Tab-separated table of C-alpha atoms and ligand atoms in Angstrom:
chain	number	residue	atom	x	y	z
M	1	MET	CA	-17.730	-22.982	1.448
M	2	SER	CA	-18.667	-20.023	3.609
M	3	ALA	CA	-22.155	-18.643	4.109
M	4	GLY	CA	-22.118	-15.170	2.483
M	5	PRO	CA	-20.581	-13.975	-0.768
M	6	ALA	CA	-16.807	-13.814	-0.554
M	7	ILE	CA	-14.470	-10.852	-0.972
M	8	LEU	CA	-11.790	-11.536	-3.574
M	9	VAL	CA	-8.468	-9.929	-2.630
M	10	THR	CA	-6.046	-9.798	-5.553
M	11	GLY	CA	-2.505	-9.500	-4.281
M	12	GLY	CA	-3.678	-10.887	-0.938
M	13	ALA	CA	-0.357	-12.680	-0.361
M	14	GLY	CA	1.538	-9.386	-0.429
M	15	TYR	CA	2.431	-6.906	2.273
M	16	ILE	CA	-0.668	-4.711	2.200
M	17	GLY	CA	-2.843	-7.585	0.978
M	18	SER	CA	-2.046	-9.803	3.945
M	19	HIS	CA	-3.122	-7.009	6.314
M	20	VAL	CA	-6.317	-6.408	4.327
M	21	VAL	CA	-7.090	-10.135	4.515
M	22	LEU	CA	-6.635	-10.065	8.294
M	23	ALA	CA	-8.864	-7.001	8.614
M	24	LEU	CA	-11.596	-8.689	6.555
M	25	LEU	CA	-11.358	-11.897	8.596
M	26	ASP	CA	-11.415	-9.865	11.807
M	27	ALA	CA	-14.640	-8.263	10.506
M	28	GLY	CA	-16.107	-11.741	9.965
M	29	LEU	CA	-16.087	-11.584	6.170
M	30	PRO	CA	-15.247	-14.603	3.982
M	31	VAL	CA	-12.177	-14.047	1.818
M	32	VAL	CA	-10.500	-15.637	-1.199
M	33	VAL	CA	-7.066	-14.565	-2.412
M	34	LEU	CA	-5.796	-14.418	-5.993
M	35	ASP	CA	-2.045	-13.916	-6.203
M	36	ASP	CA	0.611	-14.918	-8.727
M	37	LEU	CA	3.167	-15.125	-5.886
M	38	SER	CA	5.665	-13.089	-7.917
M	39	THR	CA	6.323	-10.943	-4.854
M	40	GLY	CA	3.679	-12.260	-2.454
M	41	ARG	CA	4.220	-15.314	-0.285
M	42	ALA	CA	1.826	-18.230	0.183
M	43	GLU	CA	2.621	-18.368	3.908
M	44	ALA	CA	1.260	-14.831	4.287
M	45	VAL	CA	-2.231	-16.171	3.518
M	46	PRO	CA	-3.996	-17.619	6.592
M	47	PRO	CA	-4.670	-21.358	6.190
M	48	GLU	CA	-8.453	-20.932	6.257
M	49	VAL	CA	-8.368	-18.593	3.230
M	50	PRO	CA	-8.470	-20.194	-0.254
M	51	LEU	CA	-5.444	-19.117	-2.321
M	52	VAL	CA	-5.849	-19.149	-6.103
M	53	ARG	CA	-2.450	-18.878	-7.758
M	54	GLY	CA	-2.637	-16.867	-10.950
M	55	SER	CA	-2.633	-13.513	-12.676
M	56	THR	CA	-5.320	-10.848	-12.699
M	57	GLY	CA	-4.639	-10.752	-16.441
M	58	ASP	CA	-6.020	-14.300	-16.820
M	59	GLY	CA	-9.654	-13.661	-17.765
M	60	PRO	CA	-10.886	-17.285	-17.725
M	61	LEU	CA	-9.245	-17.920	-14.325
M	62	LEU	CA	-10.771	-14.729	-12.948
M	63	ARG	CA	-14.245	-15.573	-14.150
M	64	ALA	CA	-14.016	-19.106	-12.790
M	65	THR	CA	-12.773	-17.761	-9.434
M	66	LEU	CA	-15.555	-15.175	-9.192
M	67	ARG	CA	-18.153	-17.896	-9.897
M	68	ARG	CA	-16.670	-20.706	-7.844
M	69	HIS	CA	-16.250	-18.639	-4.691
M	70	ARG	CA	-19.473	-16.649	-5.167
M	71	VAL	CA	-17.526	-13.400	-5.026
M	72	GLY	CA	-19.618	-10.361	-4.130
M	73	ALA	CA	-16.889	-7.729	-4.121
M	74	VAL	CA	-13.249	-7.350	-5.105
M	75	VAL	CA	-10.324	-5.613	-3.426
M	76	HIS	CA	-7.782	-5.172	-6.211
M	77	LEU	CA	-4.279	-4.812	-4.831
M	78	ALA	CA	-2.186	-6.940	-7.192
M	79	ALA	CA	0.224	-4.529	-8.861
M	80	SER	CA	3.804	-3.540	-9.525
M	81	LEU	CA	4.727	-0.744	-7.151
M	82	VAL	CA	8.382	0.273	-7.075
M	83	VAL	CA	8.859	3.778	-8.472
M	84	PRO	CA	12.458	3.457	-9.789
M	85	GLU	CA	11.746	0.014	-11.260
M	86	SER	CA	8.809	1.548	-13.139
M	87	VAL	CA	11.189	4.048	-14.711
M	88	ALA	CA	13.449	1.204	-15.893
M	89	ARG	CA	10.654	-1.214	-16.943
M	90	PRO	CA	7.630	0.909	-17.875
M	91	LEU	CA	5.911	-1.586	-20.142
M	92	GLY	CA	5.792	-4.236	-17.428
M	93	TYR	CA	4.092	-1.647	-15.223
M	94	TRP	CA	1.538	-0.784	-17.886
M	95	ARG	CA	0.810	-4.475	-18.397
M	96	ASN	CA	0.442	-5.382	-14.748
M	97	ASN	CA	-1.215	-2.223	-13.497
M	98	VAL	CA	-3.379	-1.274	-16.483
M	99	ALA	CA	-3.937	-4.275	-18.777
M	100	ASN	CA	-4.499	-6.634	-15.851
M	101	THR	CA	-6.864	-4.181	-14.138
M	102	LEU	CA	-8.762	-3.999	-17.431
M	103	ALA	CA	-9.035	-7.813	-17.502
M	104	LEU	CA	-10.313	-7.771	-13.922
M	105	ALA	CA	-12.905	-5.071	-14.679
M	106	GLU	CA	-14.090	-7.072	-17.695
M	107	ALA	CA	-14.430	-10.220	-15.600
M	108	CYS	CA	-16.371	-8.312	-12.899
M	109	VAL	CA	-18.756	-6.865	-15.469
M	110	ALA	CA	-19.201	-10.270	-17.166
M	111	GLU	CA	-19.883	-12.046	-13.860
M	112	GLY	CA	-22.086	-9.355	-12.338
M	113	VAL	CA	-19.687	-8.326	-9.564
M	114	THR	CA	-20.629	-4.734	-8.821
M	115	ARG	CA	-18.287	-3.542	-6.067
M	116	LEU	CA	-14.559	-2.969	-6.255
M	117	VAL	CA	-11.985	-1.278	-4.026
M	118	PHE	CA	-8.866	-0.289	-5.941
M	119	SER	CA	-5.399	0.348	-4.575
M	120	SER	CA	-4.215	3.574	-6.117
M	121	THR	CA	-1.379	5.758	-5.030
M	122	ALA	CA	-0.217	9.248	-4.149
M	123	ALA	CA	2.159	8.846	-7.093
M	124	VAL	CA	-0.742	9.888	-9.376
M	125	TYR	CA	-0.233	13.503	-8.214
M	126	GLY	CA	3.375	13.888	-9.334
M	127	ILE	CA	4.777	17.100	-7.863
M	128	PRO	CA	1.745	18.951	-6.511
M	129	ASP	CA	1.760	22.759	-6.404
M	130	ARG	CA	0.407	22.797	-2.846
M	131	LEU	CA	0.572	20.542	0.195
M	132	PRO	CA	-1.309	18.827	1.659
M	133	VAL	CA	-2.656	17.477	-1.607
M	134	ASP	CA	-6.390	16.815	-1.902
M	135	GLU	CA	-8.180	14.531	-4.344
M	136	ASP	CA	-9.233	17.370	-6.662
M	137	THR	CA	-5.618	18.289	-7.328
M	138	PRO	CA	-4.825	17.693	-11.013
M	139	CYS	CA	-2.977	14.412	-11.543
M	140	ARG	CA	0.361	14.890	-13.277
M	141	PRO	CA	2.319	11.710	-12.518
M	142	ILE	CA	6.071	11.957	-13.009
M	143	ASN	CA	6.862	8.255	-13.254
M	144	PRO	CA	5.372	5.243	-15.072
M	145	TYR	CA	4.148	3.769	-11.784
M	146	GLY	CA	1.973	6.791	-11.050
M	147	ALA	CA	0.905	7.071	-14.701
M	148	SER	CA	-0.167	3.424	-14.835
M	149	LYS	CA	-2.193	3.693	-11.615
M	150	HIS	CA	-3.822	6.882	-12.873
M	151	ALA	CA	-4.781	5.112	-16.106
M	152	ALA	CA	-6.249	2.203	-14.126
M	153	GLU	CA	-8.325	4.654	-12.073
M	154	GLY	CA	-9.585	6.072	-15.365
M	155	LEU	CA	-10.672	2.742	-16.826
M	156	LEU	CA	-12.458	1.856	-13.590
M	157	ARG	CA	-14.213	5.253	-13.593
M	158	ASP	CA	-15.457	4.586	-17.123
M	159	ALA	CA	-16.565	1.055	-16.179
M	160	ALA	CA	-18.426	2.538	-13.203
M	161	ALA	CA	-20.246	5.051	-15.384
M	162	ALA	CA	-21.215	2.586	-18.100
M	163	HIS	CA	-21.573	-0.757	-16.331
M	164	GLY	CA	-22.612	0.032	-12.785
M	165	LEU	CA	-19.365	-1.181	-11.246
M	166	ALA	CA	-19.152	0.815	-8.000
M	167	VAL	CA	-15.526	1.678	-7.267
M	168	VAL	CA	-13.648	3.252	-4.387
M	169	ALA	CA	-10.068	4.105	-5.367
M	170	LEU	CA	-7.812	4.507	-2.343
M	171	ARG	CA	-4.754	6.634	-3.025
M	172	TYR	CA	-2.144	5.299	-0.617
M	173	PHE	CA	0.591	7.541	0.632
M	174	ASN	CA	3.650	5.786	2.165
M	175	VAL	CA	2.562	2.560	3.763
M	176	ALA	CA	4.688	1.147	6.583
M	177	GLY	CA	4.483	-0.701	9.882
M	178	ALA	CA	3.193	-4.188	10.571
M	179	ASP	CA	0.275	-5.886	12.265
M	180	PRO	CA	0.583	-4.860	15.965
M	181	ALA	CA	-0.112	-8.459	17.022
M	182	GLY	CA	2.736	-9.700	14.803
M	183	ARG	CA	0.515	-11.750	12.467
M	184	ALA	CA	1.727	-10.039	9.268
M	185	GLY	CA	4.352	-7.674	7.960
M	186	GLN	CA	6.492	-6.836	4.965
M	187	ARG	CA	8.068	-10.075	3.726
M	188	THR	CA	9.205	-8.960	0.279
M	189	ALA	CA	12.850	-9.793	-0.258
M	190	GLY	CA	14.982	-6.921	-1.506
M	191	ALA	CA	12.352	-4.333	-0.561
M	192	THR	CA	13.267	-0.759	-1.414
M	193	HIS	CA	10.988	1.178	0.924
M	194	LEU	CA	12.731	3.477	3.367
M	195	ILE	CA	11.415	2.168	6.690
M	196	LYS	CA	11.982	-1.470	5.711
M	197	VAL	CA	15.493	-0.703	4.472
M	198	ALA	CA	16.347	1.273	7.621
M	199	CYS	CA	15.019	-1.491	9.921
M	200	GLU	CA	17.095	-4.073	8.061
M	201	ALA	CA	20.157	-1.851	8.454
M	202	ALA	CA	19.419	-1.420	12.179
M	203	LEU	CA	19.472	-5.208	12.517
M	204	GLY	CA	22.783	-5.447	10.675
M	205	LEU	CA	21.178	-7.054	7.629
M	206	ARG	CA	22.317	-4.257	5.326
M	207	PRO	CA	25.615	-2.430	5.479
M	208	GLU	CA	24.038	1.042	5.222
M	209	VAL	CA	21.065	3.211	4.357
M	210	ALA	CA	21.430	5.500	1.356
M	211	VAL	CA	19.733	8.892	1.612
M	212	PHE	CA	18.469	9.666	-1.866
M	213	GLY	CA	18.978	13.389	-2.168
M	214	GLU	CA	19.540	16.120	0.411
M	215	ASP	CA	19.033	19.060	-1.903
M	216	PHE	CA	15.238	19.008	-2.154
M	217	ASP	CA	13.245	22.121	-1.312
M	218	THR	CA	12.186	20.663	2.041
M	219	PRO	CA	13.048	21.726	5.629
M	220	ASP	CA	16.127	19.474	5.917
M	221	GLY	CA	16.680	18.873	2.206
M	222	THR	CA	15.598	15.224	2.255
M	223	GLY	CA	12.396	13.793	0.782
M	224	VAL	CA	9.192	14.254	2.797
M	225	ARG	CA	6.444	11.620	2.849
M	226	ASP	CA	3.215	10.926	4.714
M	227	TYR	CA	3.775	7.514	6.350
M	228	ILE	CA	0.587	5.598	7.154
M	229	HIS	CA	0.431	2.477	9.317
M	230	VAL	CA	-0.619	-0.552	7.266
M	231	THR	CA	-3.262	-1.488	9.864
M	232	ASP	CA	-4.985	1.880	9.433
M	233	LEU	CA	-4.788	1.428	5.676
M	234	ALA	CA	-6.269	-2.093	5.872
M	235	ALA	CA	-9.167	-0.747	7.955
M	236	ALA	CA	-9.908	1.775	5.188
M	237	HIS	CA	-10.499	-1.124	2.763
M	238	VAL	CA	-13.040	-2.763	5.045
M	239	GLN	CA	-14.795	0.572	5.481
M	240	ALA	CA	-14.752	1.214	1.724
M	241	LEU	CA	-16.399	-2.175	1.116
M	242	ARG	CA	-19.069	-1.376	3.726
M	243	HIS	CA	-19.647	2.008	2.086
M	244	LEU	CA	-20.231	0.333	-1.285
M	245	ALA	CA	-22.390	-2.443	0.186
M	246	MET	CA	-24.651	0.227	1.682
M	247	GLY	CA	-25.071	1.820	-1.755
M	248	GLY	CA	-22.465	4.550	-1.259
M	249	ASP	CA	-21.197	6.506	-4.248
M	250	CYS	CA	-17.981	5.882	-6.116
M	251	ALA	CA	-15.119	7.792	-4.538
M	252	VAL	CA	-11.437	8.583	-4.817
M	253	LEU	CA	-9.904	8.895	-1.350
M	254	ASN	CA	-6.457	9.793	-0.081
M	255	CYS	CA	-5.058	7.472	2.586
M	256	GLY	CA	-2.572	9.342	4.727
M	257	TYR	CA	-2.327	11.150	8.048
M	258	GLY	CA	-1.816	14.659	6.714
M	259	ARG	CA	1.658	15.009	8.180
M	260	GLY	CA	5.009	14.679	6.457
M	261	HIS	CA	8.257	13.243	7.797
M	262	SER	CA	11.626	13.682	6.143
M	263	VAL	CA	14.042	10.837	5.419
M	264	ARG	CA	16.230	12.118	8.259
M	265	GLU	CA	13.325	12.134	10.712
M	266	VAL	CA	12.512	8.549	9.755
M	267	LEU	CA	16.115	7.466	10.249
M	268	ARG	CA	16.197	9.121	13.680
M	269	ALA	CA	12.976	7.287	14.627
M	270	VAL	CA	14.524	3.960	13.596
M	271	GLU	CA	17.629	4.787	15.627
M	272	ARG	CA	15.458	5.554	18.671
M	273	ALA	CA	13.480	2.332	18.305
M	274	ALA	CA	16.515	0.145	17.716
M	275	GLY	CA	18.789	1.901	20.198
M	276	THR	CA	21.588	1.998	17.657
M	277	ARG	CA	23.148	4.408	15.176
M	278	LEU	CA	22.447	3.705	11.528
M	279	PRO	CA	25.227	3.639	8.965
M	280	VAL	CA	24.045	6.357	6.553
M	281	ARG	CA	25.466	7.246	3.149
M	282	LEU	CA	24.449	10.344	1.237
M	283	ALA	CA	23.520	9.454	-2.321
M	284	GLY	CA	22.107	11.392	-5.242
M	285	ARG	CA	18.432	11.760	-5.993
M	286	ARG	CA	16.611	8.652	-7.167
M	287	ALA	CA	14.828	8.728	-10.541
M	288	GLY	CA	11.143	9.612	-10.318
M	289	ASP	CA	11.137	10.871	-6.705
M	290	PRO	CA	9.017	13.936	-5.884
M	291	PRO	CA	10.394	16.194	-3.108
M	292	ALA	CA	7.354	16.005	-0.818
M	293	LEU	CA	3.951	14.300	-0.683
M	294	VAL	CA	1.492	14.854	2.160
M	295	ALA	CA	-2.197	13.907	2.099
M	296	ALA	CA	-5.239	16.010	2.799
M	297	ASN	CA	-7.424	13.335	4.393
M	298	GLY	CA	-10.715	15.140	5.026
M	299	ARG	CA	-12.519	13.210	2.321
M	300	ILE	CA	-11.827	9.713	3.620
M	301	ARG	CA	-12.801	10.886	7.102
M	302	SER	CA	-16.127	12.283	5.937
M	303	THR	CA	-16.958	9.602	3.338
M	304	LEU	CA	-16.019	6.477	5.280
M	305	GLY	CA	-15.832	7.755	8.842
M	306	TRP	CA	-12.232	6.492	8.826
M	307	ARG	CA	-10.085	7.505	11.809
M	308	PRO	CA	-6.413	6.681	12.229
M	309	GLY	CA	-5.462	4.467	15.145
M	310	PHE	CA	-1.666	4.434	14.752
M	311	ASP	CA	-0.866	7.986	13.692
M	312	ASP	CA	2.593	8.083	15.216
M	313	LEU	CA	5.922	7.611	13.437
M	314	ASP	CA	7.549	5.964	16.470
M	315	ARG	CA	4.827	3.312	16.638
M	316	ILE	CA	4.989	2.670	12.895
M	317	VAL	CA	8.730	2.214	13.102
M	318	ALA	CA	8.529	0.078	16.268
M	319	HIS	CA	6.058	-2.275	14.623
M	320	SER	CA	8.201	-2.515	11.474
M	321	LEU	CA	11.280	-3.241	13.538
M	322	ALA	CA	9.510	-5.842	15.661
M	323	TRP	CA	8.325	-7.565	12.497
M	324	GLU	CA	11.818	-7.586	10.992
M	325	GLY	CA	13.101	-9.088	14.204
M	326	ARG	CA	10.400	-11.739	14.180
M	327	LEU	CA	11.143	-12.540	10.540
M	328	ARG	CA	14.805	-13.140	11.366
M	329	GLY	CA	14.178	-14.856	14.689
M	330	THR	CA	15.614	-11.977	16.707
M	331	GLY	CA	12.218	-10.813	17.959
M	332	ALA	CA	13.079	-11.505	21.592
M	333	GLN	CA	15.684	-8.728	21.591
M	334	LEU	CA	13.299	-6.235	20.094
M	335	ARG	CA	10.132	-6.963	21.971
M	336	ARG	CA	11.112	-4.703	24.832
M	337	GLY	CA	9.101	-1.536	24.922
M	338	LEU	CA	7.077	-2.342	21.840
M	339	PRO	CA	4.196	0.140	21.812
M	340	ARG	CA	0.865	-1.479	20.940
R	1	UFG	N1	14.568	6.780	0.409
R	1	UFG	C1	15.899	6.888	0.785
R	1	UFG	N2	16.638	5.745	0.893
R	1	UFG	C2	16.110	4.503	0.661
R	1	UFG	C3	14.748	4.406	0.279
R	1	UFG	C4	14.008	5.560	0.160
R	1	UFG	O1	16.402	7.991	0.994
R	1	UFG	O2	16.841	3.506	0.766
R	1	UFG	C5	13.743	7.998	0.319
R	1	UFG	C6	13.121	8.252	-1.029
R	1	UFG	O3	13.968	8.966	-1.863
R	1	UFG	C7	11.860	9.015	-0.623
R	1	UFG	C8	11.461	8.389	0.707
R	1	UFG	O4	12.660	7.809	1.212
R	1	UFG	O5	12.132	10.365	-0.405
R	1	UFG	C9	10.426	7.302	0.605
R	1	UFG	O6	10.827	6.368	-0.398
R	1	UFG	P1	10.155	4.931	-0.521
R	1	UFG	O7	10.945	4.156	-1.516
R	1	UFG	O8	9.989	4.363	0.841
R	1	UFG	O9	8.712	5.229	-1.061
R	1	UFG	P2	8.256	6.149	-2.305
R	1	UFG	O10	7.865	7.489	-1.748
R	1	UFG	O11	9.220	6.126	-3.413
R	1	UFG	O12	6.970	5.378	-2.833
R	1	UFG	C10	5.953	4.964	-1.951
R	1	UFG	C11	5.219	3.815	-2.584
R	1	UFG	C12	4.470	4.291	-3.759
R	1	UFG	C13	3.638	5.492	-3.437
R	1	UFG	C14	4.431	6.558	-2.792
R	1	UFG	C15	3.508	7.660	-2.411
R	1	UFG	O13	6.103	2.790	-2.972
R	1	UFG	O14	3.635	3.252	-4.166
R	1	UFG	O15	5.094	6.015	-1.675
R	1	UFG	O16	4.123	8.646	-1.651
R	1	UFG	F1	3.105	5.996	-4.546
């Protein structure tokens, strides 16, 4: 058992979770992970970190975990997060993202845990009238994923007001990249995210990359997103916990760089990094996709003092590609020229 109160990371065996765990360990903080391993992987959790296998919807397990590990704060990442899947299976999204967040908030209140960092999403905004989008922009989600995360933000806001649970909700834009030292990356099989898909295609692990729509009202007609390196995102969680520990106010903060890249720009960056042409197929728009999402990030800068360290699409892509190579044992080929 470690000296200070632990940080509980739900979803800590997942892609973003494993980077948050590393960032917390690097900051010298004791960590415990709760993960049902539905998409996360046990081997993503460092051996020194206790892994509790279970659901955030399991109230008795949560309460026992909070007590047993003397948890002082929670980083709640466990969630369902694929936009098109949320359109096909909305109720599963409402259960996992809302009902299970409710169970977690209840357990925190019951056990006297007063600090929580919540993984929210840019999908709460829907199709904003203006870009970049700031946190005061009205939330009009256009898919069940965004709606469920928005509802979870709402229940946490009410719990904060009534029960003194201090919450920072981080609205992630498009998270990509991998730990620059190669300790973690995106392991999820069958991932749907653009940079992961394109890196797999560059390595010959997929026959092609589909471009979902080229008739959006964007400069080249393809979808525009604000891609943020997962290491910069993980750092924001550590800073949000520090902010709360020092008595900082509840906050809702965008996590993005404030710059958009189109699907075509991303594919060109992957081609540059891999030194190969990607097999690309034009496909129709995907259900639930907004044309463009770019963050205004002034608030996270001023509230947490957060500063990006990897604000460069080529580095994000290079780290993703290096990770894919490492995962498939072809890292040696790709290590050349890897920017740190
Ligand atoms: N895209 C393709 N081909 C693919 C995959 C994606 O063209 O094979 C396009 C999408 O249509 C979109 C862009 O690439 O324009 C990014 O799509 P992703 O699937 O990588 O990510 P999303 O933008 O759909 O969603 C991600 C997260 C959400 C988050 C959102 C915020 O999964 O949790 O970013 O911008 F809310």
